[in-house]
């Protein structure tokens, strides 16, 4: 971070104080089966497709795949929606994912099981504060993470995902550009160290990933010397330093399958274990420690907003058409520009959004 800036011009993330508790949906077997059957027929009746994130429940992930939808990271969710012929996209994830789907698919109806499913990164970066900050640094190009509102994306020059952030920033750095990065300070710090770029970092953080503990991972690794450590780059630098692989959700699932290690210590939301177990059957998965449920931890390796998605709410929005995502057209059109820059960069450089050449 550039400490030479006057203090008023330093990024001021809004503190995220009202993190909800993790409330998983609890269902008896009979209700669960009947909801699944009802949702399957409603998806057909409503010409809808279910697009779910890896952090949602195993039920939702299975349902998405069994009904021709998809389970993936946030960008692939949006790209899948674009390719799909369905008139309605039901996005099981958090709000910025629904908004991104709408930005890229304005002609479609986008519904979400719960519009209160936020993200601490998005909440830490209100558009008005961020715009003021950007306006104070007109000499800097603005790069934002996908975990932001449509209005913040609209103010940005580029939107990036964790899989491609370092490559885009290296490209801009090579052109001599100075940057503003928002909102995740840990991912920003990781990208800054990897590229050497001049970046002013917004000070937001993810309530899930910032809880992973360096000491706890060291202790776990001492008990399981055969294990590899997989870390999402929204984690603190000390945790990232212990990683064998740092990557986006898709990259971590792939690493779990490809690494020779029989045991994997995983520092990301534990919803990912459903896919990881399918991708790497027979391996042992251990949650990276967060400090424990009795400690200061609020979310304990599971995103409280992702947990707001469930079968009951999904069934209800399909019945009623409630919880539609709307994005004002001028905001949508500007946000689309920053997303398309990344998509074109990925296509031009032959980098898949999961981060590998030829993906
Ligand atoms: P991905 O887009 O890489 O899946 O990550 C989204 C997220 O919210 C991670 O916490
Ligand atoms: Fe946001 Fe963190 Fe939840 Fe991902 S896990 S949606 S970054 S709060």
Short mmCIF file of C-alpha atoms and ligand atoms in Angstrom, two decimals:
data_model
loop_
_atom_site.label_atom_id
_atom_site.label_comp_id
_atom_site.label_asym_id
_atom_site.label_seq_id
_atom_site.Cartn_x
_atom_site.Cartn_y
_atom_site.Cartn_z
CA UNK A 1 0.00 0.00 0.00
CA UNK A 2 1.18 3.50 -0.78
CA UNK A 3 1.51 5.22 2.62
CA UNK A 4 2.66 8.46 0.98
CA UNK A 5 -1.01 9.36 0.37
CA UNK A 6 -2.66 12.01 2.58
CA UNK A 7 -4.78 10.19 5.17
CA UNK A 8 -8.10 11.50 3.79
CA UNK A 9 -7.32 9.82 0.51
CA UNK A 10 -6.65 6.41 2.02
CA UNK A 11 -9.28 3.77 1.41
CA UNK A 12 -11.81 3.55 4.23
CA UNK A 13 -13.65 0.23 4.14
CA UNK A 14 -17.04 0.31 5.87
CA UNK A 15 -16.92 -2.02 8.91
CA UNK A 16 -19.29 -4.96 8.49
CA UNK A 17 -20.78 -5.31 11.96
CA UNK A 18 -24.01 -7.22 11.46
CA UNK A 19 -22.77 -10.59 10.25
CA UNK A 20 -25.68 -13.01 10.61
CA UNK A 21 -25.25 -16.40 12.33
CA UNK A 22 -24.86 -19.44 10.07
CA UNK A 23 -28.37 -20.92 9.92
CA UNK A 24 -28.42 -24.06 7.81
CA UNK A 25 -31.81 -25.24 6.63
CA UNK A 26 -32.94 -28.32 8.56
CA UNK A 27 -35.40 -30.63 6.84
CA UNK A 28 -36.96 -34.01 7.60
CA UNK A 29 -36.27 -36.57 4.86
CA UNK A 30 -39.87 -36.56 3.59
CA UNK A 31 -40.06 -32.78 3.23
CA UNK A 32 -36.66 -32.71 1.55
CA UNK A 33 -37.73 -35.32 -1.03
CA UNK A 34 -40.99 -33.59 -1.76
CA UNK A 35 -39.28 -30.18 -2.15
CA UNK A 36 -36.73 -31.65 -4.55
CA UNK A 37 -39.47 -33.25 -6.66
CA UNK A 38 -41.52 -30.02 -6.67
CA UNK A 39 -38.48 -27.88 -7.61
CA UNK A 40 -37.63 -30.21 -10.48
CA UNK A 41 -41.07 -29.85 -11.99
CA UNK A 42 -41.20 -26.08 -11.37
CA UNK A 43 -37.86 -25.59 -13.15
CA UNK A 44 -39.39 -27.18 -16.26
CA UNK A 45 -42.74 -25.35 -15.96
CA UNK A 46 -41.07 -21.96 -15.49
CA UNK A 47 -38.40 -22.49 -18.18
CA UNK A 48 -35.80 -21.92 -15.47
CA UNK A 49 -32.31 -23.19 -14.77
CA UNK A 50 -30.55 -23.41 -11.40
CA UNK A 51 -27.06 -21.97 -11.17
CA UNK A 52 -25.36 -22.68 -7.83
CA UNK A 53 -22.08 -21.74 -6.22
CA UNK A 54 -19.70 -24.33 -4.72
CA UNK A 55 -20.39 -22.94 -1.22
CA UNK A 56 -24.12 -23.77 -1.27
CA UNK A 57 -25.49 -26.98 0.22
CA UNK A 58 -24.86 -30.38 -1.35
CA UNK A 59 -28.63 -30.65 -2.00
CA UNK A 60 -28.63 -27.47 -4.08
CA UNK A 61 -25.45 -28.47 -5.92
CA UNK A 62 -26.87 -31.92 -6.78
CA UNK A 63 -30.17 -30.42 -7.84
CA UNK A 64 -28.44 -27.92 -10.16
CA UNK A 65 -26.49 -30.66 -11.88
CA UNK A 66 -29.37 -33.15 -12.09
CA UNK A 67 -31.59 -30.57 -13.78
CA UNK A 68 -29.14 -29.33 -16.43
CA UNK A 69 -27.97 -26.28 -14.44
CA UNK A 70 -24.46 -25.73 -13.18
CA UNK A 71 -22.31 -25.55 -10.07
CA UNK A 72 -19.23 -23.39 -10.32
CA UNK A 73 -17.45 -20.19 -9.35
CA UNK A 74 -19.12 -16.81 -9.74
CA UNK A 75 -17.96 -16.01 -13.24
CA UNK A 76 -18.74 -19.40 -14.72
CA UNK A 77 -22.18 -19.13 -13.13
CA UNK A 78 -22.79 -15.97 -15.16
CA UNK A 79 -21.29 -17.40 -18.33
CA UNK A 80 -23.40 -20.52 -18.01
CA UNK A 81 -26.52 -18.38 -17.66
CA UNK A 82 -25.61 -16.57 -20.86
CA UNK A 83 -25.16 -19.81 -22.80
CA UNK A 84 -28.35 -21.37 -21.42
CA UNK A 85 -31.58 -21.08 -23.42
CA UNK A 86 -33.70 -20.86 -20.27
CA UNK A 87 -35.68 -17.61 -19.82
CA UNK A 88 -35.17 -17.58 -16.06
CA UNK A 89 -31.94 -18.03 -14.11
CA UNK A 90 -32.24 -18.94 -10.44
CA UNK A 91 -28.97 -18.05 -8.78
CA UNK A 92 -28.19 -19.89 -5.54
CA UNK A 93 -25.32 -17.89 -4.13
CA UNK A 94 -24.88 -14.34 -2.88
CA UNK A 95 -26.27 -11.11 -4.23
CA UNK A 96 -23.30 -9.98 -6.33
CA UNK A 97 -23.54 -13.30 -8.21
CA UNK A 98 -27.18 -12.65 -9.06
CA UNK A 99 -26.30 -9.11 -10.14
CA UNK A 100 -23.42 -10.32 -12.31
CA UNK A 101 -25.76 -12.83 -13.95
CA UNK A 102 -28.22 -9.99 -14.65
CA UNK A 103 -25.48 -7.67 -15.97
CA UNK A 104 -24.43 -10.28 -18.52
CA UNK A 105 -27.97 -11.50 -19.26
CA UNK A 106 -30.21 -8.42 -19.21
CA UNK A 107 -32.89 -10.11 -21.30
CA UNK A 108 -33.36 -12.88 -18.73
CA UNK A 109 -35.24 -12.94 -15.45
CA UNK A 110 -32.79 -13.56 -12.59
CA UNK A 111 -34.22 -14.80 -9.28
CA UNK A 112 -32.49 -15.59 -5.99
CA UNK A 113 -33.74 -17.71 -3.07
CA UNK A 114 -32.87 -14.89 -0.61
CA UNK A 115 -32.08 -11.30 -1.56
CA UNK A 116 -30.55 -10.81 1.89
CA UNK A 117 -27.65 -13.08 0.94
CA UNK A 118 -24.90 -10.47 0.99
CA UNK A 119 -21.10 -10.67 1.10
CA UNK A 120 -18.86 -8.85 3.58
CA UNK A 121 -16.58 -7.69 0.76
CA UNK A 122 -19.47 -6.14 -1.14
CA UNK A 123 -20.86 -4.57 2.07
CA UNK A 124 -17.46 -3.08 2.94
CA UNK A 125 -17.40 -1.08 -0.27
CA UNK A 126 -20.43 1.18 -0.72
CA UNK A 127 -20.53 2.71 -4.20
CA UNK A 128 -20.67 6.35 -3.00
CA UNK A 129 -17.57 6.00 -0.75
CA UNK A 130 -15.74 4.09 -3.42
CA UNK A 131 -16.58 6.63 -6.13
CA UNK A 132 -15.31 9.44 -3.91
CA UNK A 133 -12.10 7.52 -3.33
CA UNK A 134 -11.58 6.83 -7.03
CA UNK A 135 -12.32 10.46 -7.87
CA UNK A 136 -9.54 11.50 -5.47
CA UNK A 137 -7.06 9.39 -7.50
CA UNK A 138 -7.81 10.17 -11.13
CA UNK A 139 -4.34 9.01 -12.21
CA UNK A 140 -5.12 5.40 -11.23
CA UNK A 141 -6.88 2.65 -13.17
CA UNK A 142 -9.60 0.97 -11.12
CA UNK A 143 -9.62 -2.83 -10.73
CA UNK A 144 -12.35 -4.45 -8.65
CA UNK A 145 -12.99 -7.99 -7.55
CA UNK A 146 -16.17 -9.78 -8.63
CA UNK A 147 -17.43 -9.56 -5.01
CA UNK A 148 -18.80 -6.03 -5.44
CA UNK A 149 -22.11 -4.39 -6.29
CA UNK A 150 -23.12 -3.55 -9.84
CA UNK A 151 -22.59 0.15 -9.01
CA UNK A 152 -18.97 -0.47 -7.93
CA UNK A 153 -18.33 -2.53 -11.05
CA UNK A 154 -19.80 0.36 -13.04
CA UNK A 155 -17.19 2.74 -11.55
CA UNK A 156 -14.34 0.32 -12.32
CA UNK A 157 -12.23 -0.04 -15.43
CA UNK A 158 -11.78 -3.78 -14.86
CA UNK A 159 -13.55 -6.48 -12.93
CA UNK A 160 -11.51 -9.59 -12.13
CA UNK A 161 -12.01 -12.93 -10.39
CA UNK A 162 -9.44 -14.45 -8.05
CA UNK A 163 -8.32 -16.85 -10.78
CA UNK A 164 -7.20 -14.12 -13.15
CA UNK A 165 -6.53 -11.10 -10.88
CA UNK A 166 -2.73 -11.38 -10.81
CA UNK A 167 -2.51 -11.81 -14.59
CA UNK A 168 -4.65 -8.74 -15.30
CA UNK A 169 -2.73 -6.65 -12.75
CA UNK A 170 0.64 -7.82 -14.17
CA UNK A 171 -0.58 -6.78 -17.62
CA UNK A 172 -1.59 -3.31 -16.39
CA UNK A 173 1.64 -2.94 -14.39
CA UNK A 174 3.67 -3.77 -17.50
CA UNK A 175 1.92 -0.83 -19.21
CA UNK A 176 3.14 1.43 -16.37
CA UNK A 177 -0.34 1.88 -14.87
CA UNK A 178 -0.92 2.71 -11.21
CA UNK A 179 -3.96 1.04 -9.72
CA UNK A 180 -6.75 1.20 -7.20
CA UNK A 181 -7.77 -2.27 -5.97
CA UNK A 182 -10.99 -3.09 -4.11
CA UNK A 183 -12.38 -4.44 -1.93
CA UNK A 184 -10.39 -7.41 -0.52
CA UNK A 185 -7.20 -6.28 1.19
CA UNK A 186 -5.79 -9.81 1.45
CA UNK A 187 -6.29 -10.72 -2.19
CA UNK A 188 -5.00 -7.24 -3.08
CA UNK A 189 -1.89 -7.75 -0.96
CA UNK A 190 -1.30 -11.17 -2.54
CA UNK A 191 -1.65 -9.75 -6.06
CA UNK A 192 0.53 -6.75 -5.20
CA UNK A 193 3.35 -9.01 -3.95
CA UNK A 194 3.03 -11.31 -6.96
CA UNK A 195 3.21 -8.48 -9.50
CA UNK A 196 5.07 -5.58 -7.84
CA UNK A 197 2.33 -3.24 -9.10
CA UNK A 198 1.65 0.14 -7.46
CA UNK A 199 -1.76 -0.51 -5.87
CA UNK A 200 -3.87 1.40 -3.39
CA UNK A 201 -5.82 -1.26 -1.49
CA UNK A 202 -9.38 -0.86 -0.20
CA UNK A 203 -9.44 -2.40 3.27
CA UNK A 204 -12.33 -4.89 2.99
CA UNK A 205 -12.15 -8.53 4.00
CA UNK A 206 -14.11 -11.77 3.83
CA UNK A 207 -15.55 -12.80 7.22
CA UNK A 208 -14.93 -16.45 6.38
CA UNK A 209 -11.40 -16.41 4.99
CA UNK A 210 -9.89 -13.85 7.34
CA UNK A 211 -10.57 -16.27 10.24
CA UNK A 212 -8.18 -18.98 9.12
CA UNK A 213 -5.32 -19.25 11.59
CA UNK A 214 -1.70 -19.63 10.62
CA UNK A 215 -0.77 -21.37 13.93
CA UNK A 216 -3.69 -23.79 13.69
CA UNK A 217 -2.71 -24.80 10.17
CA UNK A 218 0.91 -25.32 11.26
CA UNK A 219 -0.24 -27.60 14.09
CA UNK A 220 -2.54 -29.56 11.78
CA UNK A 221 0.25 -29.92 9.24
CA UNK A 222 2.56 -31.27 12.00
CA UNK A 223 -0.08 -33.93 12.77
CA UNK A 224 -0.51 -34.71 9.05
CA UNK A 225 2.87 -34.27 7.39
CA UNK A 226 1.50 -36.09 4.33
CA UNK A 227 -1.02 -33.29 3.71
CA UNK A 228 -0.96 -30.49 1.17
CA UNK A 229 -2.40 -27.10 2.14
CA UNK A 230 -4.91 -25.49 -0.25
CA UNK A 231 -5.70 -21.81 0.36
CA UNK A 232 -8.09 -19.30 -1.20
CA UNK A 233 -6.31 -15.93 -1.64
CA UNK A 234 -8.96 -14.07 0.39
CA UNK A 235 -7.04 -15.45 3.40
CA UNK A 236 -4.43 -13.50 5.42
CA UNK A 237 -0.83 -13.40 4.13
CA UNK A 238 0.49 -15.70 6.90
CA UNK A 239 -2.01 -18.39 5.88
CA UNK A 240 -1.22 -17.95 2.18
CA UNK A 241 2.48 -18.36 3.01
CA UNK A 242 1.76 -21.92 4.25
CA UNK A 243 -0.04 -22.97 1.07
CA UNK A 244 1.08 -25.58 -1.42
CA UNK A 245 -1.57 -24.21 -3.78
CA UNK A 246 -3.23 -20.77 -3.69
CA UNK A 247 -6.21 -20.40 -5.97
CA UNK A 248 -9.83 -19.72 -6.72
CA UNK A 249 -12.48 -22.28 -5.82
CA UNK A 250 -12.22 -23.98 -9.20
CA UNK A 251 -8.42 -24.08 -9.00
CA UNK A 252 -8.53 -25.59 -5.49
CA UNK A 253 -10.93 -28.35 -6.57
CA UNK A 254 -8.67 -29.15 -9.48
CA UNK A 255 -5.60 -29.18 -7.22
CA UNK A 256 -7.33 -31.59 -4.83
CA UNK A 257 -7.77 -34.01 -7.71
CA UNK A 258 -4.35 -33.55 -9.30
CA UNK A 259 -1.97 -33.37 -6.33
CA UNK A 260 -0.46 -36.69 -5.25
CA UNK A 261 -1.08 -35.95 -1.54
CA UNK A 262 -3.59 -38.30 0.15
CA UNK A 263 -4.66 -35.60 2.64
CA UNK A 264 -5.66 -32.00 2.01
CA UNK A 265 -5.95 -29.17 4.50
CA UNK A 266 -8.37 -26.70 2.97
CA UNK A 267 -8.64 -23.00 3.83
CA UNK A 268 -11.85 -21.94 2.15
CA UNK A 269 -15.60 -22.25 2.79
CA UNK A 270 -16.41 -25.85 3.74
CA UNK A 271 -19.23 -26.02 1.18
CA UNK A 272 -16.45 -26.80 -1.28
CA UNK A 273 -15.93 -30.27 0.24
CA UNK A 274 -18.95 -31.67 -1.62
CA UNK A 275 -17.25 -31.11 -5.01
CA UNK A 276 -13.75 -31.85 -3.73
CA UNK A 277 -14.81 -35.30 -2.48
CA UNK A 278 -16.36 -36.07 -5.86
CA UNK A 279 -13.25 -34.80 -7.67
CA UNK A 280 -10.80 -36.67 -5.42
CA UNK A 281 -12.53 -39.77 -4.04
CA UNK A 282 -10.57 -41.63 -1.38
CA UNK A 283 -8.64 -38.58 -0.19
CA UNK A 284 -8.96 -37.15 3.31
CA UNK A 285 -10.11 -33.53 3.67
CA UNK A 286 -9.42 -31.44 6.76
CA UNK A 287 -10.89 -28.01 7.45
CA UNK A 288 -8.20 -25.43 8.15
CA UNK A 289 -8.70 -24.18 11.74
CA UNK A 290 -10.50 -20.88 12.27
CA UNK A 291 -10.10 -20.52 16.01
CA UNK A 292 -13.03 -22.74 16.92
CA UNK A 293 -16.74 -22.28 17.47
CA UNK A 294 -16.31 -21.19 21.07
CA UNK A 295 -13.84 -18.46 20.11
CA UNK A 296 -14.36 -15.15 18.32
CA UNK A 297 -15.24 -16.88 15.09
CA UNK A 298 -18.58 -15.86 13.62
CA UNK A 299 -18.70 -17.89 10.50
CA UNK A 300 -16.26 -20.77 11.14
CA UNK A 301 -15.40 -21.68 7.56
CA UNK A 302 -18.92 -21.33 6.27
CA UNK A 303 -20.36 -18.20 4.74
CA UNK A 304 -23.49 -17.15 6.66
CA UNK A 305 -24.94 -15.53 3.56
CA UNK A 306 -24.37 -18.59 1.36
CA UNK A 307 -26.18 -20.59 4.07
CA UNK A 308 -29.31 -18.48 3.44
CA UNK A 309 -29.93 -20.49 0.29
CA UNK A 310 -32.09 -23.56 0.84
CA UNK A 311 -34.68 -25.82 -0.77
CA UNK A 312 -37.71 -24.16 0.87
CA UNK A 313 -36.74 -20.68 -0.33
CA UNK A 314 -35.81 -21.96 -3.77
CA UNK A 315 -39.18 -23.66 -4.12
CA UNK A 316 -40.95 -20.48 -2.99
CA UNK A 317 -39.27 -18.17 -5.53
CA UNK A 318 -40.04 -20.62 -8.31
CA UNK A 319 -43.70 -20.67 -7.19
CA UNK A 320 -44.04 -16.90 -6.81
CA UNK A 321 -41.43 -15.30 -9.08
CA UNK A 322 -40.38 -13.16 -6.08
CA UNK A 323 -36.82 -11.98 -5.39
CA UNK A 324 -36.04 -10.82 -8.89
CA UNK A 325 -32.74 -9.01 -9.41
CA UNK A 326 -32.98 -5.62 -11.09
CA UNK A 327 -30.03 -3.48 -12.15
CA UNK A 328 -30.59 0.02 -13.51
CA UNK A 329 -29.76 0.02 -17.23
CA UNK A 330 -27.06 2.71 -17.21
CA UNK A 331 -25.31 1.01 -14.26
CA UNK A 332 -25.66 -2.38 -15.92
CA UNK A 333 -24.21 -1.18 -19.21
CA UNK A 334 -21.17 0.40 -17.50
CA UNK A 335 -20.60 -2.64 -15.26
CA UNK A 336 -20.76 -4.88 -18.32
CA UNK A 337 -17.82 -2.99 -19.84
CA UNK A 338 -15.53 -3.79 -16.87
CA UNK A 339 -16.58 -7.47 -16.92
CA UNK A 340 -16.13 -7.77 -20.67
CA UNK A 341 -12.59 -6.33 -20.43
CA UNK A 342 -11.66 -9.31 -18.28
CA UNK A 343 -13.45 -11.82 -20.52
CA UNK A 344 -11.70 -10.41 -23.60
CA UNK A 345 -8.33 -10.43 -21.81
CA UNK A 346 -8.86 -14.09 -20.91
CA UNK A 347 -9.81 -14.97 -24.46
CA UNK A 348 -6.92 -12.95 -25.99
CA UNK A 349 -4.26 -14.43 -23.74
CA UNK A 350 -5.59 -17.97 -23.89
CA UNK A 351 -6.11 -18.01 -20.13
CA UNK A 352 -9.22 -19.82 -18.98
CA UNK A 353 -11.05 -18.12 -16.13
CA UNK A 354 -10.04 -21.02 -13.94
CA UNK A 355 -6.54 -19.67 -14.50
CA UNK A 356 -4.72 -22.09 -16.78
CA UNK A 357 -3.69 -21.74 -20.40
CA UNK A 358 -5.93 -23.79 -22.60
CA UNK A 359 -8.76 -24.10 -20.04
P1 LIG B 1 -15.12 -17.70 -6.61
O1 LIG B 1 -15.73 -16.76 -7.57
O2 LIG B 1 -13.67 -17.95 -6.87
O3 LIG B 1 -15.86 -18.99 -6.55
O4 LIG B 1 -15.16 -17.06 -5.14
C1 LIG B 1 -16.24 -16.40 -4.70
C2 LIG B 1 -16.17 -16.17 -3.25
O5 LIG B 1 -17.03 -15.52 -2.70
C3 LIG B 1 -15.05 -16.70 -2.48
O6 LIG B 1 -15.25 -16.43 -1.14
FE1 LIG B 2 -18.28 -13.00 0.47
FE2 LIG B 2 -16.63 -14.38 1.97
FE3 LIG B 2 -19.14 -15.21 1.67
FE4 LIG B 2 -17.37 -15.37 -0.38
S1 LIG B 2 -17.29 -16.49 1.54
S2 LIG B 2 -19.49 -14.65 -0.47
S3 LIG B 2 -16.16 -13.51 -0.03
S4 LIG B 2 -18.46 -13.30 2.67
#
